[in-house]
Amino acid sequence: MTADSGSRAMVIRGLGDGVGYPVAVFQPRDALAAGFQSVLAAHMPDAALQARLRAGARAVVDRLAPHLPLVGGAEDQGRGGYLVGGSVGRRTAVTLTDKPPTTDLFVLLDDPACRDPRCAVERLGAALAAAGLPCRPPSEGRTAHGLAWEDLPFALRPALPTRGRLALPVAAENASLRWTICDPLAETAAMRLLNSLYGDRPRQMITLLKVWRRHHRVALSGYGVEILVQAFFRDGMAHPGADLAEVFEAFLAWGRNATPAALPLPGGRRKLVVGEDWHGAAATAYWQAVAARHRARTGDVLGSAEIWRRLFGPAFPLPSLTLAA
């Protein structure tokens, strides 16, 4: 058996001169880079799905328009009355099941009677019923109406534009609702800027971390992942020449030191508190990543891939074993 750690492939041969013996050839070490790309391809919505999600949002709002007073000044795709927000709007959504990601659809109301948040939520529900759009009303502690348009899931939330931002209803104490101010346009702009500066690497890292988070039930929200990744790149912690495996490992080490913390959100004075409940899972993943890097450097490409597959699930392929007669 020979395993040249400096080569780009690992070859295992039978005893003798090789004639008439099976020869097992592992894919080259580039298989690990290809494995990361496979995870990204499996979980990042492509351009066609992104276009369908936005077209679906427009279609839903067109159905609602006769039944709601909508703001005409806000723009999305050049038309008013709504804003595609959340991870779909920021282009950080991931597909973790066989269904498309849920799209947060902010319906921009222009109705003086809806200054009370509960009134706004109920007004949107009445409009959905009048438009013949069967929806799932908000559950306890929630404010979004669930709606399926064709095969696309949406979470509809009433929103009031205020000073360039949006006021959204959120659950408060004693089953009451209150308004909270957010700036989805600033959030989207912040992500686009980071991706342009780092060659889409922030979005790729967000995808990998969200897949890991779901696969291992990590106690960290998807939005928390996004804000942490933004802080990680802003702090200059990602080496320009590092590959995805190295950046993933570096993020886990940095994240445990950087939290708990109150991290500023784009476009406003709000902060997101990220605790330490996820530290145990991060420590486990960090040492697994270290082991995977060590195995790759010693030529054990298959062993390295097996570790990454445990971290990210079956979307990370194992190097194929081919037998030649």
Tab-separated table of C-alpha atoms in Angstrom:
chain	number	residue	atom	x	y	z
A	1	MET	CA	0.000	0.000	0.000
A	2	THR	CA	1.286	3.444	-0.879
A	3	ALA	CA	-0.145	6.737	0.260
A	4	ASP	CA	1.829	9.703	-0.886
A	5	SER	CA	0.566	12.584	1.244
A	6	GLY	CA	2.101	15.071	-1.164
A	7	SER	CA	0.313	13.679	-4.172
A	8	ARG	CA	-3.134	14.637	-5.362
A	9	ALA	CA	-4.431	11.085	-5.250
A	10	MET	CA	-4.174	8.036	-3.066
A	11	VAL	CA	-3.736	4.695	-4.808
A	12	ILE	CA	-4.079	1.281	-3.219
A	13	ARG	CA	-2.698	-1.668	-5.159
A	14	GLY	CA	-2.744	-5.404	-4.540
A	15	LEU	CA	0.428	-7.379	-3.925
A	16	GLY	CA	2.494	-8.403	-6.934
A	17	ASP	CA	2.983	-6.433	-10.087
A	18	GLY	CA	-0.636	-5.328	-10.245
A	19	VAL	CA	-1.449	-7.357	-13.317
A	20	GLY	CA	-4.791	-9.071	-12.914
A	21	TYR	CA	-5.362	-7.566	-9.456
A	22	PRO	CA	-8.143	-5.129	-8.541
A	23	VAL	CA	-6.854	-1.593	-8.295
A	24	ALA	CA	-8.824	0.740	-5.983
A	25	VAL	CA	-8.315	4.381	-6.830
A	26	PHE	CA	-9.707	7.083	-4.588
A	27	GLN	CA	-10.700	10.346	-6.127
A	28	PRO	CA	-8.028	13.052	-5.883
A	29	ARG	CA	-7.886	15.271	-2.839
A	30	ASP	CA	-9.885	17.797	-4.786
A	31	ALA	CA	-12.792	15.517	-3.838
A	32	LEU	CA	-12.915	17.320	-0.486
A	33	ALA	CA	-13.327	20.696	-2.172
A	34	ALA	CA	-15.908	19.098	-4.449
A	35	GLY	CA	-17.665	17.741	-1.356
A	36	PHE	CA	-18.107	21.237	0.066
A	37	GLN	CA	-19.413	22.433	-3.284
A	38	SER	CA	-21.855	19.529	-3.286
A	39	VAL	CA	-23.247	20.627	0.089
A	40	LEU	CA	-23.624	24.185	-1.186
A	41	ALA	CA	-25.308	23.076	-4.403
A	42	ALA	CA	-27.733	20.870	-2.486
A	43	HIS	CA	-28.776	23.555	-0.012
A	44	MET	CA	-28.407	26.966	-1.696
A	45	PRO	CA	-31.476	27.999	-3.726
A	46	ASP	CA	-30.434	28.520	-7.346
A	47	ALA	CA	-31.338	31.546	-9.460
A	48	ALA	CA	-34.403	29.839	-10.914
A	49	LEU	CA	-35.851	29.097	-7.460
A	50	GLN	CA	-35.038	32.622	-6.256
A	51	ALA	CA	-36.953	33.997	-9.241
A	52	ARG	CA	-39.918	31.710	-8.509
A	53	LEU	CA	-40.021	32.800	-4.866
A	54	ARG	CA	-40.107	36.475	-5.831
A	55	ALA	CA	-42.664	35.911	-8.567
A	56	GLY	CA	-44.811	34.014	-6.068
A	57	ALA	CA	-44.577	36.902	-3.609
A	58	ARG	CA	-45.736	39.328	-6.280
A	59	ALA	CA	-48.637	37.050	-7.211
A	60	VAL	CA	-49.782	36.766	-3.588
A	61	VAL	CA	-49.727	40.531	-3.107
A	62	ASP	CA	-51.607	41.050	-6.369
A	63	ARG	CA	-54.369	38.822	-4.977
A	64	LEU	CA	-54.391	40.768	-1.706
A	65	ALA	CA	-54.299	44.246	-3.239
A	66	PRO	CA	-58.089	44.639	-3.778
A	67	HIS	CA	-58.676	43.820	-0.104
A	68	LEU	CA	-55.977	45.912	1.594
A	69	PRO	CA	-54.776	49.520	1.532
A	70	LEU	CA	-51.145	49.056	0.520
A	71	VAL	CA	-48.239	51.457	0.521
A	72	GLY	CA	-47.089	52.302	-2.981
A	73	GLY	CA	-43.742	53.878	-2.171
A	74	ALA	CA	-41.705	50.866	-1.077
A	75	GLU	CA	-40.143	48.934	-3.913
A	76	ASP	CA	-39.330	45.345	-4.640
A	77	GLN	CA	-38.771	44.318	-8.236
A	78	GLY	CA	-39.868	47.827	-9.165
A	79	ARG	CA	-43.355	47.569	-7.662
A	80	GLY	CA	-44.840	48.618	-4.335
A	81	GLY	CA	-46.989	47.199	-1.561
A	82	TYR	CA	-44.636	44.574	-0.194
A	83	LEU	CA	-41.067	43.606	0.569
A	84	VAL	CA	-39.431	40.201	0.384
A	85	GLY	CA	-37.529	39.980	3.650
A	86	GLY	CA	-35.901	37.387	5.846
A	87	SER	CA	-33.261	35.009	4.552
A	88	VAL	CA	-34.820	34.870	1.081
A	89	GLY	CA	-34.574	38.652	0.786
A	90	ARG	CA	-30.981	38.579	2.015
A	91	ARG	CA	-30.202	35.587	-0.248
A	92	THR	CA	-29.029	33.570	2.717
A	93	ALA	CA	-31.865	31.032	2.680
A	94	VAL	CA	-31.082	27.332	2.637
A	95	THR	CA	-33.130	24.377	1.484
A	96	LEU	CA	-32.927	21.785	4.236
A	97	THR	CA	-35.773	19.509	3.158
A	98	ASP	CA	-37.391	18.643	-0.143
A	99	LYS	CA	-39.424	21.864	0.105
A	100	PRO	CA	-38.310	25.379	-0.911
A	101	PRO	CA	-37.353	27.743	1.935
A	102	THR	CA	-40.101	29.787	3.553
A	103	THR	CA	-40.258	33.350	2.237
A	104	ASP	CA	-40.919	36.164	4.699
A	105	LEU	CA	-43.344	38.461	2.908
A	106	PHE	CA	-43.817	41.864	4.528
A	107	VAL	CA	-47.164	43.340	3.431
A	108	LEU	CA	-46.859	47.132	3.676
A	109	LEU	CA	-50.101	48.575	5.049
A	110	ASP	CA	-51.338	52.111	4.566
A	111	ASP	CA	-54.227	52.036	7.007
A	112	PRO	CA	-54.518	54.494	9.946
A	113	ALA	CA	-56.864	52.038	11.644
A	114	CYS	CA	-54.055	49.479	11.913
A	115	ARG	CA	-51.738	51.325	14.253
A	116	ASP	CA	-52.368	48.629	16.827
A	117	PRO	CA	-50.249	45.540	16.061
A	118	ARG	CA	-52.995	43.022	16.796
A	119	CYS	CA	-55.356	44.930	14.528
A	120	ALA	CA	-52.760	44.780	11.735
A	121	VAL	CA	-52.346	41.017	12.109
A	122	GLU	CA	-56.106	40.456	12.098
A	123	ARG	CA	-56.590	42.828	9.154
A	124	LEU	CA	-54.128	40.835	7.087
A	125	GLY	CA	-55.866	37.582	8.024
A	126	ALA	CA	-59.260	38.984	6.943
A	127	ALA	CA	-57.771	40.107	3.614
A	128	LEU	CA	-56.307	36.645	2.980
A	129	ALA	CA	-59.722	35.096	3.581
A	130	ALA	CA	-61.444	37.649	1.335
A	131	ALA	CA	-58.894	36.951	-1.408
A	132	GLY	CA	-59.612	33.230	-1.239
A	133	LEU	CA	-56.116	32.419	-0.007
A	134	PRO	CA	-56.399	29.704	2.639
A	135	CYS	CA	-53.774	30.311	5.267
A	136	ARG	CA	-52.628	29.038	8.621
A	137	PRO	CA	-53.280	31.706	11.264
A	138	PRO	CA	-50.464	32.673	13.617
A	139	SER	CA	-49.879	30.231	16.443
A	140	GLU	CA	-49.446	31.396	20.015
A	141	GLY	CA	-46.499	33.747	20.305
A	142	ARG	CA	-46.307	34.208	16.529
A	143	THR	CA	-47.482	36.937	14.187
A	144	ALA	CA	-47.056	35.422	10.719
A	145	HIS	CA	-49.805	33.908	8.573
A	146	GLY	CA	-48.623	30.741	6.854
A	147	LEU	CA	-49.580	30.409	3.203
A	148	ALA	CA	-48.733	27.947	0.445
A	149	TRP	CA	-48.716	29.415	-3.064
A	150	GLU	CA	-48.443	26.468	-5.415
A	151	ASP	CA	-45.531	24.606	-3.780
A	152	LEU	CA	-43.940	27.710	-2.276
A	153	PRO	CA	-44.320	28.380	1.477
A	154	PHE	CA	-44.762	31.992	2.633
A	155	ALA	CA	-44.905	33.664	6.037
A	156	LEU	CA	-46.945	36.868	5.661
A	157	ARG	CA	-46.448	39.676	8.137
A	158	PRO	CA	-48.118	43.093	8.202
A	159	ALA	CA	-45.626	45.957	8.258
A	160	LEU	CA	-45.836	49.714	8.688
A	161	PRO	CA	-43.154	51.835	6.985
A	162	THR	CA	-41.675	54.332	9.413
A	163	ARG	CA	-38.735	56.675	8.771
A	164	GLY	CA	-37.191	54.444	6.159
A	165	ARG	CA	-37.579	51.300	8.259
A	166	LEU	CA	-40.384	48.859	8.982
A	167	ALA	CA	-42.431	48.319	12.118
A	168	LEU	CA	-43.351	44.644	12.521
A	169	PRO	CA	-45.646	43.109	15.139
A	170	VAL	CA	-43.933	40.712	17.543
A	171	ALA	CA	-45.119	38.793	20.558
A	172	ALA	CA	-44.739	40.454	23.941
A	173	GLU	CA	-45.541	39.435	27.489
A	174	ASN	CA	-49.014	38.319	28.566
A	175	ALA	CA	-49.884	37.158	25.013
A	176	SER	CA	-49.908	40.762	23.828
A	177	LEU	CA	-48.252	42.159	20.705
A	178	ARG	CA	-45.943	45.106	20.222
A	179	TRP	CA	-44.156	46.783	17.345
A	180	THR	CA	-40.457	46.287	16.688
A	181	ILE	CA	-38.397	48.298	14.208
A	182	CYS	CA	-36.216	46.555	11.640
A	183	ASP	CA	-34.438	47.541	8.454
A	184	PRO	CA	-34.561	44.662	5.947
A	185	LEU	CA	-33.108	46.799	3.163
A	186	ALA	CA	-30.044	47.592	5.279
A	187	GLU	CA	-29.703	43.897	6.171
A	188	THR	CA	-29.752	42.951	2.495
A	189	ALA	CA	-27.259	45.684	1.608
A	190	ALA	CA	-24.873	44.574	4.358
A	191	MET	CA	-24.886	40.989	3.089
A	192	ARG	CA	-24.372	42.049	-0.512
A	193	LEU	CA	-21.420	44.221	0.455
A	194	LEU	CA	-19.701	41.443	2.406
A	195	ASN	CA	-20.262	38.943	-0.388
A	196	SER	CA	-18.845	41.341	-2.953
A	197	LEU	CA	-15.757	41.939	-0.801
A	198	TYR	CA	-15.101	38.269	-0.059
A	199	GLY	CA	-16.176	36.553	-3.274
A	200	ASP	CA	-19.434	35.086	-1.937
A	201	ARG	CA	-17.560	33.334	0.878
A	202	PRO	CA	-19.810	34.784	3.659
A	203	ARG	CA	-22.933	33.376	2.016
A	204	GLN	CA	-21.226	30.012	1.556
A	205	MET	CA	-20.218	29.929	5.216
A	206	ILE	CA	-23.740	30.832	6.301
A	207	THR	CA	-25.057	27.936	4.240
A	208	LEU	CA	-22.589	25.441	5.715
A	209	LEU	CA	-23.281	26.607	9.255
A	210	LYS	CA	-27.052	26.480	8.806
A	211	VAL	CA	-26.786	22.940	7.429
A	212	TRP	CA	-24.561	21.931	10.375
A	213	ARG	CA	-26.925	23.698	12.789
A	214	ARG	CA	-29.959	21.789	11.524
A	215	HIS	CA	-28.140	18.453	11.196
A	216	HIS	CA	-26.970	18.594	14.831
A	217	ARG	CA	-29.806	20.645	16.349
A	218	VAL	CA	-27.431	23.363	17.462
A	219	ALA	CA	-28.884	25.927	19.879
A	220	LEU	CA	-28.267	28.892	17.587
A	221	SER	CA	-30.859	30.606	15.409
A	222	GLY	CA	-30.419	30.930	11.654
A	223	TYR	CA	-30.403	34.707	12.029
A	224	GLY	CA	-27.804	34.371	14.768
A	225	VAL	CA	-25.626	32.440	12.317
A	226	GLU	CA	-25.894	35.276	9.797
A	227	ILE	CA	-25.017	38.031	12.263
A	228	LEU	CA	-22.085	36.046	13.672
A	229	VAL	CA	-20.713	35.340	10.189
A	230	GLN	CA	-20.934	39.027	9.313
A	231	ALA	CA	-19.006	39.941	12.480
A	232	PHE	CA	-16.425	37.226	11.742
A	233	PHE	CA	-15.680	38.639	8.296
A	234	ARG	CA	-15.794	42.257	9.445
A	235	ASP	CA	-13.189	41.379	12.081
A	236	GLY	CA	-10.912	40.129	9.303
A	237	MET	CA	-10.805	36.587	10.676
A	238	ALA	CA	-11.077	34.847	7.284
A	239	HIS	CA	-7.696	34.443	5.608
A	240	PRO	CA	-8.017	35.373	1.904
A	241	GLY	CA	-6.339	32.151	0.750
A	242	ALA	CA	-8.170	29.807	3.132
A	243	ASP	CA	-10.479	27.127	1.790
A	244	LEU	CA	-13.956	26.437	3.159
A	245	ALA	CA	-12.727	23.775	5.572
A	246	GLU	CA	-10.208	26.179	7.107
A	247	VAL	CA	-12.712	29.035	7.349
A	248	PHE	CA	-15.291	26.745	8.983
A	249	GLU	CA	-12.736	25.661	11.575
A	250	ALA	CA	-11.586	29.232	12.205
A	251	PHE	CA	-15.168	30.451	12.619
A	252	LEU	CA	-15.935	27.865	15.302
A	253	ALA	CA	-12.846	28.844	17.291
A	254	TRP	CA	-13.594	32.562	16.916
A	255	GLY	CA	-17.320	32.203	17.652
A	256	ARG	CA	-16.812	30.546	21.028
A	257	ASN	CA	-14.552	33.406	22.105
A	258	ALA	CA	-16.797	36.103	20.622
A	259	THR	CA	-19.968	35.000	22.430
A	260	PRO	CA	-21.956	35.584	24.541
A	261	ALA	CA	-22.342	39.052	23.106
A	262	ALA	CA	-24.855	41.647	21.949
A	263	LEU	CA	-24.105	42.072	18.250
A	264	PRO	CA	-25.234	45.185	16.340
A	265	LEU	CA	-27.773	44.686	13.553
A	266	PRO	CA	-27.470	46.464	10.201
A	267	GLY	CA	-29.282	49.737	9.745
A	268	GLY	CA	-30.338	50.554	13.263
A	269	ARG	CA	-29.708	50.689	16.954
A	270	ARG	CA	-30.955	47.189	17.671
A	271	LYS	CA	-28.688	44.376	18.789
A	272	LEU	CA	-28.982	40.621	18.727
A	273	VAL	CA	-27.954	38.770	21.862
A	274	VAL	CA	-26.158	35.498	21.087
A	275	GLY	CA	-25.546	33.325	24.119
A	276	GLU	CA	-23.287	30.375	24.804
A	277	ASP	CA	-25.760	27.503	24.525
A	278	TRP	CA	-24.204	26.550	21.198
A	279	HIS	CA	-20.618	26.347	22.539
A	280	GLY	CA	-20.701	22.616	23.268
A	281	ALA	CA	-21.767	21.758	19.713
A	282	ALA	CA	-19.209	24.235	18.343
A	283	ALA	CA	-16.370	22.646	20.352
A	284	THR	CA	-17.291	19.173	19.096
A	285	ALA	CA	-17.462	20.378	15.495
A	286	TYR	CA	-14.167	22.241	15.854
A	287	TRP	CA	-12.228	19.157	16.932
A	288	GLN	CA	-13.895	17.115	14.210
A	289	ALA	CA	-12.763	19.723	11.671
A	290	VAL	CA	-9.217	19.579	13.073
A	291	ALA	CA	-9.236	15.787	12.735
A	292	ALA	CA	-10.549	16.024	9.176
A	293	ARG	CA	-7.768	18.470	8.253
A	294	HIS	CA	-5.147	16.183	9.782
A	295	ARG	CA	-6.412	13.158	7.879
A	296	ALA	CA	-6.467	15.067	4.605
A	297	ARG	CA	-2.855	16.194	5.117
A	298	THR	CA	-1.716	12.630	5.728
A	299	GLY	CA	-3.431	11.422	2.571
A	300	ASP	CA	-6.506	9.865	4.195
A	301	VAL	CA	-8.989	11.577	1.919
A	302	LEU	CA	-11.734	9.064	2.616
A	303	GLY	CA	-11.375	9.400	6.391
A	304	SER	CA	-11.490	13.182	6.107
A	305	ALA	CA	-14.598	13.047	3.938
A	306	GLU	CA	-16.310	10.739	6.433
A	307	ILE	CA	-15.855	13.345	9.156
A	308	TRP	CA	-17.208	16.149	6.993
A	309	ARG	CA	-20.149	13.940	6.066
A	310	ARG	CA	-20.937	13.480	9.764
A	311	LEU	CA	-20.848	17.263	10.177
A	312	PHE	CA	-22.976	18.202	7.151
A	313	GLY	CA	-24.992	15.100	6.386
A	314	PRO	CA	-25.393	12.991	3.240
A	315	ALA	CA	-25.031	15.940	0.864
A	316	PHE	CA	-21.270	15.652	1.467
A	317	PRO	CA	-20.273	12.720	-0.770
A	318	LEU	CA	-17.653	10.148	0.056
A	319	PRO	CA	-14.849	9.696	-2.481
A	320	SER	CA	-15.928	6.857	-4.740
A	321	LEU	CA	-14.065	3.559	-4.762
A	322	THR	CA	-13.545	2.239	-8.271
A	323	LEU	CA	-12.347	-1.237	-9.047
A	324	ALA	CA	-10.405	-1.926	-12.219
A	325	ALA	CA	-10.009	-5.481	-13.480
